[in-house]
Amino acid sequence: MVDVILGLQWGDEGKGKIVDFFAKDYDLIARFQGGPNAGHTLYVGEKKIVLHQIPSGIFHEEKINLIGNGVVLDVVTLKKECASVAAFGVDVRKNLYVSERTHLILPTHRALDKASELSKGDQKIGSTLKGIGPAYMDKTGRNGLRVGDILHPNFKEQYANLKSKHQQLLDNFNFQEDISEWEKDFFDGVEFLKTLNIVNGEYFINQKIKEGKKVLAEGAQGSMLDVDFGTFPFVTSSNTISAGVCSGLGIPPQKIKDIIGITKAYCTRVGSGPFPTELLDETGDFLRNTGNEFGSTTGRPRRCGWIDLVALQFACMINGVTKIVMTKTDILDALTELKVCDKYIVDGVEKSEIPFQMNHADIKASYRIFDGWNMDSSTITSFDNMPDTMKNYIQYINNFLNVPVKYISNGPGREQIVCS
Ligand code: GDP
Ligand code: IMO
Ligand code: MG
């Protein structure tokens, strides 16, 4: 049996914290897409840690963590991250597994990401520059190198061949950068990866499922960044939605049960692209400062705005969301008035659907206004002792989406979560 936790917005919904919270109920936690563009924050006691490649179940002893085939892996980040979790006493050689089909991010992928962004001028995606797009391009272009390849005697030759293809592209971009340091780190990372558990991920996970083990698939990014269904071209390069779980881990769709979607009580986006509910005023600044909305991976300030139910309804539809977790309700504590976008006005016409090309249309958000709860919501311990103002806000979202908001997260700590 497999449950899924994924983001319903433009990423950074709090997936790391929520996966860490739920991990105790599962045997295996698996990342199925994305790469080190992800930054999943969780707290181990008082200590904050941001995971980029390792699944967020790693701090639970006895739980297996799998990096699935749908991920693109940066061995340099992985090596560093393994060292930082080892400092907490985690034995990665015991509970971290990597699929041999996982594609590798090469130093030249990172250079190409940078070159491509530079060439776009003011149309840049706002990529994290981790080499994600070029690595997935080599996967679908059937050129990429995979984790299993590092064990083959001709790996260095394969690497050199791909690097020279990349060099031609970099020359076309007229992009010059000395990548020799990156390459040294890359090969150190490759040697390190050889010391980890490299497995045939699809047999590994299906065997666990057959044995009755419970699997939790951890999404990265968010549904509105999905390469097919997000705000293209301002998206990432993988399928971030629940359908990506099957291809990203090698499991059949019938094995998937719950799809737990996470939304913030408001909305953020980092990088370029449409964001109909964005607030460019002092309320936006308030959300950014109070919510500490700065990228976990790049440190960039996140764009902030009101919750967008048009986008959330779309995300619930394409993912088949069965339960919702709403995070960061505490960030709205001091606001006397809250807004919820329940319609778009697209080129002057009311719409309840996501338009094809959001950045070509003139989209205005239409809002419904709610009273704020004006209290310290981190003290709430059950849905029953929530103020009516908060109940109204949540109930409206619940009814609109027709999916139950089952959990409210009211602080960054592992146990700061209220269940209905
Ligand atoms: P992810 O990428 O979805 O895992 O999210 P990030 O880790 O990038 O960003 C979420 C941020 O919000 C992190 O700094 C978390 O520690 C923090 N966070 C998560 N849930 C809550 C919450 O309910 N309240 C508050 N105040 N912070 C939260
Ligand atoms: P988590 O898992 C928020 C955004 C980038 C950029 C676009 C493409 O922490 O929620 P990429 O590097 O993938 O080519 O960038 O996607 N992006 C994210 N935004 N959270 C993330 O991950 C993101 N991963 C990528 O900012 O706009
Ligand atoms: Mg993040």
Tab-separated table of C-alpha atoms and ligand atoms in Angstrom:
chain	number	residue	atom	x	y	z
A	1	MET	CA	0.000	0.000	0.000
A	2	VAL	CA	1.302	3.413	-0.980
A	3	ASP	CA	0.219	6.855	0.230
A	4	VAL	CA	1.480	10.058	-1.300
A	5	ILE	CA	2.290	13.455	0.184
A	6	LEU	CA	2.722	16.242	-2.318
A	7	GLY	CA	2.533	20.012	-2.697
A	8	LEU	CA	-0.575	21.581	-4.250
A	9	GLN	CA	0.835	25.049	-4.927
A	10	TRP	CA	4.172	26.297	-6.301
A	11	GLY	CA	6.330	24.369	-3.812
A	12	ASP	CA	7.506	25.017	-0.251
A	13	GLU	CA	4.145	24.081	1.260
A	14	GLY	CA	5.861	22.349	4.190
A	15	LYS	CA	6.286	18.863	2.672
A	16	GLY	CA	9.466	18.139	4.680
A	17	LYS	CA	7.799	18.789	8.006
A	18	ILE	CA	4.642	16.876	7.116
A	19	VAL	CA	6.481	13.844	5.698
A	20	ASP	CA	8.646	13.760	8.825
A	21	PHE	CA	5.483	13.891	10.956
A	22	PHE	CA	3.755	11.041	9.085
A	23	ALA	CA	6.879	8.907	8.590
A	24	LYS	CA	6.347	7.108	11.913
A	25	ASP	CA	3.319	5.340	10.384
A	26	TYR	CA	5.225	3.995	7.372
A	27	ASP	CA	8.042	1.538	6.664
A	28	LEU	CA	9.535	3.124	3.568
A	29	ILE	CA	9.675	6.765	2.459
A	30	ALA	CA	10.536	7.420	-1.193
A	31	ARG	CA	11.282	10.467	-3.316
A	32	PHE	CA	9.895	9.922	-6.828
A	33	GLN	CA	10.890	13.046	-8.792
A	34	GLY	CA	12.820	16.294	-8.697
A	35	GLY	CA	16.332	16.703	-7.425
A	36	PRO	CA	18.353	19.158	-5.366
A	37	ASN	CA	16.073	21.983	-6.533
A	38	ALA	CA	13.948	20.805	-3.588
A	39	GLY	CA	14.597	22.138	-0.102
A	40	HIS	CA	12.565	20.305	2.535
A	41	THR	CA	12.873	21.731	6.024
A	42	LEU	CA	12.318	19.769	9.167
A	43	TYR	CA	13.288	19.995	12.798
A	44	VAL	CA	15.126	17.334	14.711
A	45	GLY	CA	14.475	18.493	18.242
A	46	GLU	CA	15.423	22.183	18.187
A	47	LYS	CA	17.725	21.771	15.229
A	48	LYS	CA	16.657	22.781	11.733
A	49	ILE	CA	17.766	20.753	8.761
A	50	VAL	CA	17.047	21.218	5.054
A	51	LEU	CA	17.029	18.101	2.871
A	52	HIS	CA	17.508	18.373	-0.879
A	53	GLN	CA	17.965	14.810	-2.046
A	54	ILE	CA	17.380	12.493	0.884
A	55	PRO	CA	13.743	11.630	1.723
A	56	SER	CA	12.335	13.315	4.823
A	57	GLY	CA	11.871	10.032	6.692
A	58	ILE	CA	15.610	9.729	7.304
A	59	PHE	CA	15.449	10.786	10.956
A	60	HIS	CA	13.254	7.855	11.889
A	61	GLU	CA	15.360	4.882	12.833
A	62	GLU	CA	14.264	1.610	11.246
A	63	LYS	CA	12.585	3.408	8.329
A	64	ILE	CA	13.903	2.768	4.850
A	65	ASN	CA	14.417	5.790	2.600
A	66	LEU	CA	14.593	5.353	-1.151
A	67	ILE	CA	15.729	7.770	-3.840
A	68	GLY	CA	13.589	6.576	-6.748
A	69	ASN	CA	14.336	6.308	-10.447
A	70	GLY	CA	12.276	9.431	-11.223
A	71	VAL	CA	14.687	11.641	-9.280
A	72	VAL	CA	17.696	13.389	-10.820
A	73	LEU	CA	20.607	12.989	-8.451
A	74	ASP	CA	23.453	15.370	-7.709
A	75	VAL	CA	26.103	13.218	-6.054
A	76	VAL	CA	27.913	16.269	-4.659
A	77	THR	CA	24.801	17.419	-2.786
A	78	LEU	CA	24.091	13.848	-1.728
A	79	LYS	CA	27.542	13.379	-0.215
A	80	LYS	CA	27.273	16.633	1.761
A	81	GLU	CA	23.769	15.823	2.887
A	82	CYS	CA	24.754	12.345	4.035
A	83	ALA	CA	27.483	13.949	6.171
A	84	SER	CA	25.001	16.370	7.727
A	85	VAL	CA	22.469	13.654	8.613
A	86	ALA	CA	25.269	11.403	9.905
A	87	ALA	CA	26.048	14.190	12.401
A	88	PHE	CA	22.613	13.395	13.899
A	89	GLY	CA	23.594	9.759	14.301
A	90	VAL	CA	21.812	8.544	11.142
A	91	ASP	CA	23.439	5.541	9.517
A	92	VAL	CA	22.829	6.153	5.796
A	93	ARG	CA	24.397	2.829	4.892
A	94	LYS	CA	21.621	1.162	6.831
A	95	ASN	CA	18.532	3.094	5.859
A	96	LEU	CA	19.197	4.945	2.600
A	97	TYR	CA	18.782	3.223	-0.773
A	98	VAL	CA	19.252	4.591	-4.270
A	99	SER	CA	17.676	3.210	-7.430
A	100	GLU	CA	20.151	2.212	-10.122
A	101	ARG	CA	17.861	3.818	-12.730
A	102	THR	CA	18.096	7.297	-11.156
A	103	HIS	CA	19.626	9.790	-13.590
A	104	LEU	CA	22.759	11.690	-12.618
A	105	ILE	CA	23.208	15.455	-12.736
A	106	LEU	CA	26.601	16.190	-14.300
A	107	PRO	CA	28.626	19.374	-13.727
A	108	THR	CA	27.891	20.288	-17.358
A	109	HIS	CA	24.140	20.012	-16.657
A	110	ARG	CA	24.563	22.730	-14.081
A	111	ALA	CA	26.583	24.835	-16.512
A	112	LEU	CA	23.904	24.329	-19.194
A	113	ASP	CA	21.166	25.357	-16.759
A	114	LYS	CA	23.033	28.583	-16.097
A	115	ALA	CA	23.768	29.194	-19.798
A	116	SER	CA	20.135	28.576	-20.737
A	117	GLU	CA	18.831	30.970	-18.085
A	118	LEU	CA	21.315	33.669	-19.127
A	119	SER	CA	20.209	33.315	-22.748
A	120	LYS	CA	16.557	33.937	-21.822
A	121	GLY	CA	17.042	37.513	-20.643
A	122	ASP	CA	13.880	38.797	-18.938
A	123	GLN	CA	12.040	35.557	-19.823
A	124	LYS	CA	14.161	33.483	-17.478
A	125	ILE	CA	12.427	30.691	-15.539
A	126	GLY	CA	14.114	31.548	-12.259
A	127	SER	CA	15.625	28.054	-12.109
A	128	THR	CA	17.469	27.003	-8.972
A	129	LEU	CA	20.461	26.423	-11.328
A	130	LYS	CA	20.933	22.899	-10.028
A	131	GLY	CA	20.989	21.387	-13.520
A	132	ILE	CA	17.473	19.936	-13.285
A	133	GLY	CA	16.174	20.880	-16.753
A	134	PRO	CA	19.275	19.734	-18.668
A	135	ALA	CA	19.439	16.450	-16.698
A	136	TYR	CA	15.794	15.623	-17.498
A	137	MET	CA	16.404	16.659	-21.123
A	138	ASP	CA	19.166	14.064	-21.312
A	139	LYS	CA	16.808	11.493	-19.806
A	140	THR	CA	14.039	12.043	-22.364
A	141	GLY	CA	16.666	12.633	-25.078
A	142	ARG	CA	18.091	9.203	-24.188
A	143	ASN	CA	21.592	10.470	-23.499
A	144	GLY	CA	21.725	10.578	-19.705
A	145	LEU	CA	23.868	8.605	-17.315
A	146	ARG	CA	22.300	6.680	-14.464
A	147	VAL	CA	23.384	5.593	-11.017
A	148	GLY	CA	23.881	2.002	-12.208
A	149	ASP	CA	26.331	3.241	-14.846
A	150	ILE	CA	28.875	4.295	-12.231
A	151	LEU	CA	29.563	0.612	-11.530
A	152	HIS	CA	30.446	-0.064	-15.156
A	153	PRO	CA	34.165	-0.065	-16.090
A	154	ASN	CA	33.608	2.379	-18.973
A	155	PHE	CA	31.780	5.003	-16.875
A	156	LYS	CA	34.523	7.607	-17.346
A	157	GLU	CA	34.352	7.133	-21.095
A	158	GLN	CA	30.560	7.513	-21.094
A	159	TYR	CA	30.978	10.619	-18.975
A	160	ALA	CA	33.538	12.092	-21.397
A	161	ASN	CA	31.255	11.428	-24.384
A	162	LEU	CA	28.294	13.164	-22.795
A	163	LYS	CA	30.463	16.012	-21.563
A	164	SER	CA	31.711	16.657	-25.092
A	165	LYS	CA	28.105	16.814	-26.377
A	166	HIS	CA	27.377	19.307	-23.628
A	167	GLN	CA	30.470	21.278	-24.515
A	168	GLN	CA	29.111	21.846	-28.019
A	169	LEU	CA	25.892	23.186	-26.562
A	170	LEU	CA	27.807	25.399	-24.149
A	171	ASP	CA	29.879	26.714	-27.061
A	172	ASN	CA	26.639	27.545	-28.898
A	173	PHE	CA	25.561	29.519	-25.862
A	174	ASN	CA	29.004	31.103	-25.874
A	175	PHE	CA	29.180	30.131	-22.215
A	176	GLN	CA	32.543	29.734	-20.581
A	177	GLU	CA	33.104	28.651	-17.045
A	178	ASP	CA	35.839	26.591	-15.469
A	179	ILE	CA	34.085	23.450	-14.219
A	180	SER	CA	37.208	21.560	-13.142
A	181	GLU	CA	36.408	22.020	-9.398
A	182	TRP	CA	32.846	20.743	-9.985
A	183	GLU	CA	34.221	17.753	-11.842
A	184	LYS	CA	36.568	16.866	-9.022
A	185	ASP	CA	33.691	17.046	-6.549
A	186	PHE	CA	31.509	15.063	-8.939
A	187	PHE	CA	33.954	12.159	-9.109
A	188	ASP	CA	34.406	12.251	-5.309
A	189	GLY	CA	30.617	12.082	-5.070
A	190	VAL	CA	30.509	9.153	-7.481
A	191	GLU	CA	33.014	7.234	-5.324
A	192	PHE	CA	30.906	8.029	-2.258
A	193	LEU	CA	27.727	6.853	-3.996
A	194	LYS	CA	29.412	3.499	-4.653
A	195	THR	CA	29.545	2.971	-0.889
A	196	LEU	CA	25.748	3.371	-0.496
A	197	ASN	CA	23.013	0.791	-1.156
A	198	ILE	CA	22.381	0.868	-4.889
A	199	VAL	CA	19.360	-1.259	-5.686
A	200	ASN	CA	16.972	-2.180	-8.410
A	201	GLY	CA	14.374	0.240	-7.044
A	202	GLU	CA	11.296	-1.238	-8.712
A	203	TYR	CA	11.897	-4.804	-7.462
A	204	PHE	CA	12.955	-3.433	-4.092
A	205	ILE	CA	9.796	-1.376	-3.515
A	206	ASN	CA	7.355	-3.884	-5.016
A	207	GLN	CA	8.798	-6.619	-2.809
A	208	LYS	CA	8.247	-4.416	0.253
A	209	ILE	CA	4.658	-3.740	-0.840
A	210	LYS	CA	4.128	-7.496	-1.312
A	211	GLU	CA	5.373	-8.060	2.236
A	212	GLY	CA	2.644	-5.689	3.465
A	213	LYS	CA	4.987	-2.785	4.209
A	214	LYS	CA	3.581	0.730	4.064
A	215	VAL	CA	5.148	3.155	1.616
A	216	LEU	CA	4.980	6.941	1.711
A	217	ALA	CA	5.880	8.708	-1.542
A	218	GLU	CA	7.261	12.214	-0.958
A	219	GLY	CA	6.699	14.783	-3.667
A	220	ALA	CA	9.028	17.662	-4.402
A	221	GLN	CA	8.085	21.081	-5.846
A	222	GLY	CA	4.326	21.532	-6.264
A	223	SER	CA	1.498	20.714	-8.658
A	224	MET	CA	1.579	24.173	-10.265
A	225	LEU	CA	5.230	23.511	-11.166
A	226	ASP	CA	4.409	20.214	-12.917
A	227	VAL	CA	5.948	20.092	-16.393
A	228	ASP	CA	2.607	19.160	-18.005
A	229	PHE	CA	0.022	20.858	-15.807
A	230	GLY	CA	1.866	23.746	-14.183
A	231	THR	CA	2.263	27.314	-15.377
A	232	PHE	CA	4.385	26.267	-18.365
A	233	PRO	CA	7.071	27.281	-19.262
A	234	PHE	CA	7.589	28.586	-15.711
A	235	VAL	CA	7.692	25.094	-14.244
A	236	THR	CA	10.193	22.466	-13.245
A	237	SER	CA	11.071	19.557	-15.556
A	238	SER	CA	9.347	16.619	-13.861
A	239	ASN	CA	5.841	15.360	-13.153
A	240	THR	CA	5.287	16.545	-9.627
A	241	ILE	CA	1.700	15.222	-9.481
A	242	SER	CA	0.490	11.872	-8.140
A	243	ALA	CA	0.796	10.241	-11.587
A	244	GLY	CA	4.553	10.773	-11.268
A	245	VAL	CA	4.643	8.346	-8.335
A	246	CYS	CA	4.067	5.327	-10.596
A	247	SER	CA	6.688	6.197	-13.192
A	248	GLY	CA	9.060	7.632	-10.595
A	249	LEU	CA	9.125	4.501	-8.449
A	250	GLY	CA	7.943	1.688	-10.711
A	251	ILE	CA	4.743	0.904	-8.846
A	252	PRO	CA	1.305	0.190	-10.325
A	253	PRO	CA	-1.498	2.770	-9.853
A	254	GLN	CA	-3.767	0.319	-7.975
A	255	LYS	CA	-1.300	0.293	-5.089
A	256	ILE	CA	-1.867	3.991	-4.370
A	257	LYS	CA	-4.390	4.758	-1.653
A	258	ASP	CA	-4.328	8.162	0.013
A	259	ILE	CA	-3.110	11.260	-1.766
A	260	ILE	CA	-2.416	13.861	0.854
A	261	GLY	CA	-2.122	17.332	-0.604
A	262	ILE	CA	-0.428	20.170	1.242
A	263	THR	CA	-1.331	23.815	0.917
A	264	LYS	CA	-0.222	26.783	2.917
A	265	ALA	CA	-3.018	28.856	4.457
A	266	TYR	CA	-1.822	31.490	1.978
A	267	CYS	CA	0.372	31.084	-1.123
A	268	THR	CA	3.978	31.586	-2.181
A	269	ARG	CA	6.041	31.213	-5.296
A	270	VAL	CA	9.776	31.534	-5.884
A	271	GLY	CA	11.112	32.211	-9.364
A	272	SER	CA	9.309	33.733	-12.333
A	273	GLY	CA	5.846	33.070	-13.737
A	274	PRO	CA	2.176	33.854	-13.213
A	275	PHE	CA	0.844	34.211	-9.688
A	276	PRO	CA	-2.673	35.709	-9.773
A	277	THR	CA	-3.004	36.250	-6.003
A	278	GLU	CA	0.435	37.790	-5.521
A	279	LEU	CA	0.537	40.734	-3.089
A	280	LEU	CA	3.045	43.429	-3.931
A	281	ASP	CA	2.010	45.550	-0.946
A	282	GLU	CA	2.700	45.599	2.780
A	283	THR	CA	0.506	42.504	3.350
A	284	GLY	CA	2.830	40.616	0.990
A	285	ASP	CA	5.818	41.911	2.949
A	286	PHE	CA	4.098	40.909	6.181
A	287	LEU	CA	3.596	37.325	4.940
A	288	ARG	CA	7.211	37.128	3.743
A	289	ASN	CA	8.675	38.434	6.988
A	290	THR	CA	6.340	36.661	9.410
A	291	GLY	CA	6.422	33.408	7.446
A	292	ASN	CA	10.178	33.676	6.873
A	293	GLU	CA	9.468	33.150	3.207
A	294	PHE	CA	12.974	32.881	1.818
A	295	GLY	CA	13.959	29.916	-0.363
A	296	SER	CA	15.301	26.877	1.498
A	297	THR	CA	17.545	26.037	-1.471
A	298	THR	CA	18.564	29.402	-2.893
A	299	GLY	CA	17.707	31.899	-0.125
A	300	ARG	CA	15.712	33.995	-2.623
A	301	PRO	CA	12.751	35.958	-1.213
A	302	ARG	CA	9.514	34.133	-1.997
A	303	ARG	CA	6.663	36.002	-3.653
A	304	CYS	CA	3.647	35.919	-1.316
A	305	GLY	CA	-0.107	36.212	-1.764
A	306	TRP	CA	-3.540	34.966	-0.726
A	307	ILE	CA	-4.644	31.367	-1.037
A	308	ASP	CA	-5.827	30.549	-4.576
A	309	LEU	CA	-8.752	28.102	-4.674
A	310	VAL	CA	-8.946	28.072	-8.485
A	311	ALA	CA	-5.411	26.673	-8.598
A	312	LEU	CA	-6.040	24.402	-5.603
A	313	GLN	CA	-9.206	22.959	-7.123
A	314	PHE	CA	-7.249	22.220	-10.302
A	315	ALA	CA	-4.476	20.586	-8.256
A	316	CYS	CA	-7.003	18.458	-6.332
A	317	MET	CA	-8.510	17.320	-9.632
A	318	ILE	CA	-5.297	16.262	-11.371
A	319	ASN	CA	-3.861	14.603	-8.272
A	320	GLY	CA	-7.018	12.931	-6.950
A	321	VAL	CA	-6.347	14.438	-3.520
A	322	THR	CA	-8.130	12.566	-0.714
A	323	LYS	CA	-7.038	14.698	2.270
A	324	ILE	CA	-5.605	18.153	2.722
A	325	VAL	CA	-3.021	19.405	5.184
A	326	MET	CA	-3.057	23.170	5.651
A	327	THR	CA	0.244	24.561	6.905
A	328	LYS	CA	1.373	27.885	8.365
A	329	THR	CA	-2.033	28.932	9.705
A	330	ASP	CA	-0.043	30.632	12.510
A	331	ILE	CA	1.429	33.110	10.024
A	332	LEU	CA	-2.031	34.634	9.515
A	333	ASP	CA	-2.599	35.100	13.287
A	334	ALA	CA	-2.163	38.873	13.352
A	335	LEU	CA	-4.267	39.688	10.301
A	336	THR	CA	-7.761	41.117	10.910
A	337	GLU	CA	-8.957	40.338	7.396
A	338	LEU	CA	-8.155	37.375	5.144
A	339	LYS	CA	-8.860	36.937	1.452
A	340	VAL	CA	-9.542	33.755	-0.463
A	341	CYS	CA	-9.466	33.770	-4.266
A	342	ASP	CA	-12.422	31.738	-5.539
A	343	LYS	CA	-12.579	32.998	-9.148
A	344	TYR	CA	-10.356	34.478	-11.806
A	345	ILE	CA	-11.359	37.338	-14.046
A	346	VAL	CA	-9.603	36.394	-17.298
A	347	ASP	CA	-9.532	39.142	-19.913
A	348	GLY	CA	-12.609	40.606	-18.241
A	349	VAL	CA	-14.580	37.331	-18.026
A	350	GLU	CA	-15.252	35.336	-14.824
A	351	LYS	CA	-13.596	31.921	-14.904
A	352	SER	CA	-13.342	29.037	-12.488
A	353	GLU	CA	-10.736	27.147	-14.511
A	354	ILE	CA	-7.012	27.563	-15.048
A	355	PRO	CA	-6.459	29.172	-18.471
A	356	PHE	CA	-4.150	27.490	-20.994
A	357	GLN	CA	-1.408	30.090	-21.004
A	358	MET	CA	-1.632	32.013	-17.782
A	359	ASN	CA	1.117	34.463	-18.636
A	360	HIS	CA	-0.570	35.570	-21.873
A	361	ALA	CA	-3.904	36.344	-20.253
A	362	ASP	CA	-4.821	39.270	-18.038
A	363	ILE	CA	-5.817	37.439	-14.877
A	364	LYS	CA	-7.258	39.188	-11.863
A	365	ALA	CA	-8.119	37.309	-8.715
A	366	SER	CA	-11.639	37.749	-7.333
A	367	TYR	CA	-11.789	37.409	-3.561
A	368	ARG	CA	-14.108	36.408	-0.775
A	369	ILE	CA	-13.267	38.143	2.493
A	370	PHE	CA	-13.064	36.467	5.908
A	371	ASP	CA	-12.448	37.777	9.410
A	372	GLY	CA	-9.035	36.861	10.771
A	373	TRP	CA	-8.760	34.824	13.981
A	374	ASN	CA	-6.531	37.308	15.741
A	375	MET	CA	-5.132	34.916	18.296
A	376	ASP	CA	-2.052	32.813	18.865
A	377	SER	CA	-3.103	29.770	16.821
A	378	SER	CA	-0.026	27.801	17.870
A	379	THR	CA	-1.912	27.109	21.119
A	380	ILE	CA	-4.735	25.268	19.328
A	381	THR	CA	-4.635	21.546	20.027
A	382	SER	CA	-7.850	20.317	18.410
A	383	PHE	CA	-10.333	21.326	15.723
A	384	ASP	CA	-12.920	21.718	18.507
A	385	ASN	CA	-11.062	24.491	20.299
A	386	MET	CA	-10.487	26.497	17.141
A	387	PRO	CA	-12.086	29.930	17.052
A	388	ASP	CA	-15.141	30.214	14.800
A	389	THR	CA	-13.268	32.577	12.501
A	390	MET	CA	-10.701	29.875	11.746
A	391	LYS	CA	-13.396	27.213	11.430
A	392	ASN	CA	-15.212	29.397	8.876
A	393	TYR	CA	-12.051	29.909	6.843
A	394	ILE	CA	-11.218	26.214	6.793
A	395	GLN	CA	-14.812	25.095	6.238
A	396	TYR	CA	-15.156	27.328	3.199
A	397	ILE	CA	-11.970	25.882	1.665
A	398	ASN	CA	-13.083	22.373	2.560
A	399	ASN	CA	-16.469	22.813	0.875
A	400	PHE	CA	-15.066	24.618	-2.146
A	401	LEU	CA	-12.520	21.898	-2.857
A	402	ASN	CA	-14.791	19.081	-1.766
A	403	VAL	CA	-11.808	17.476	-0.059
A	404	PRO	CA	-11.510	17.382	3.746
A	405	VAL	CA	-8.922	19.603	5.400
A	406	LYS	CA	-7.849	16.939	7.890
A	407	TYR	CA	-4.776	18.524	9.435
A	408	ILE	CA	-3.737	22.016	10.397
A	409	SER	CA	-0.064	22.754	10.927
A	410	ASN	CA	0.401	25.657	13.319
A	411	GLY	CA	4.163	25.848	13.762
A	412	PRO	CA	7.364	24.454	12.216
A	413	GLY	CA	7.990	21.807	14.911
A	414	ARG	CA	7.375	18.118	14.259
A	415	GLU	CA	4.470	17.868	16.681
A	416	GLN	CA	2.848	21.229	15.851
A	417	ILE	CA	-0.032	19.738	13.955
A	418	VAL	CA	-3.727	19.442	14.761
A	419	CYS	CA	-5.824	16.570	13.381
A	420	SER	CA	-9.580	16.732	12.815
B	1	GDP	P1	8.878	22.150	1.512
B	1	GDP	O1	9.797	22.421	0.389
B	1	GDP	O2	7.473	21.930	1.056
B	1	GDP	O3	9.350	21.049	2.412
B	1	GDP	O4	8.829	23.483	2.385
B	1	GDP	P2	10.112	24.368	2.837
B	1	GDP	O5	10.859	23.623	3.857
B	1	GDP	O6	10.850	24.843	1.646
B	1	GDP	O7	9.385	25.640	3.426
B	1	GDP	C1	8.443	25.544	4.452
B	1	GDP	C2	8.923	26.416	5.624
B	1	GDP	O8	7.848	26.605	6.532
B	1	GDP	C3	10.021	25.787	6.433
B	1	GDP	O9	10.842	26.803	6.934
B	1	GDP	C4	9.281	25.074	7.567
B	1	GDP	O10	10.078	24.941	8.748
B	1	GDP	C5	8.170	26.043	7.801
B	1	GDP	N1	6.894	25.454	8.276
B	1	GDP	C6	6.276	24.312	7.893
B	1	GDP	N2	5.053	24.226	8.488
B	1	GDP	C7	4.916	25.326	9.244
B	1	GDP	C8	3.849	25.828	10.065
B	1	GDP	O11	2.791	25.252	10.194
B	1	GDP	N3	4.074	27.037	10.682
B	1	GDP	C9	5.239	27.731	10.546
B	1	GDP	N4	5.367	28.890	11.175
B	1	GDP	N5	6.244	27.299	9.783
B	1	GDP	C10	6.069	26.108	9.124
B	2	IMO	P1	10.406	22.197	-2.923
B	2	IMO	O1	10.455	20.691	-3.101
B	2	IMO	C1	9.767	26.060	-4.808
B	2	IMO	C2	11.042	26.492	-8.967
B	2	IMO	C3	12.204	27.418	-9.243
B	2	IMO	C4	11.837	27.900	-10.640
B	2	IMO	C5	11.241	26.650	-11.286
B	2	IMO	C6	12.206	25.839	-12.117
B	2	IMO	O2	11.323	22.699	-1.889
B	2	IMO	O3	9.003	22.659	-2.792
B	2	IMO	P2	14.273	24.254	-11.562
B	2	IMO	O4	15.462	24.458	-10.691
B	2	IMO	O5	13.422	23.104	-11.178
B	2	IMO	O6	14.620	24.231	-13.013
B	2	IMO	O7	13.389	25.611	-11.363
B	2	IMO	O8	10.764	25.856	-10.205
B	2	IMO	N1	11.318	25.430	-7.975
B	2	IMO	C7	10.838	25.437	-6.726
B	2	IMO	N2	10.115	26.364	-6.074
B	2	IMO	N3	10.092	24.902	-4.199
B	2	IMO	C8	10.793	23.944	-4.845
B	2	IMO	O9	11.020	22.732	-4.325
B	2	IMO	C9	11.238	24.219	-6.167
B	2	IMO	N4	11.974	23.522	-7.067
B	2	IMO	C10	12.000	24.270	-8.177
B	2	IMO	O10	12.255	28.463	-8.320
B	2	IMO	O11	10.830	28.871	-10.562
B	3	MG	MG	11.158	23.877	-0.209
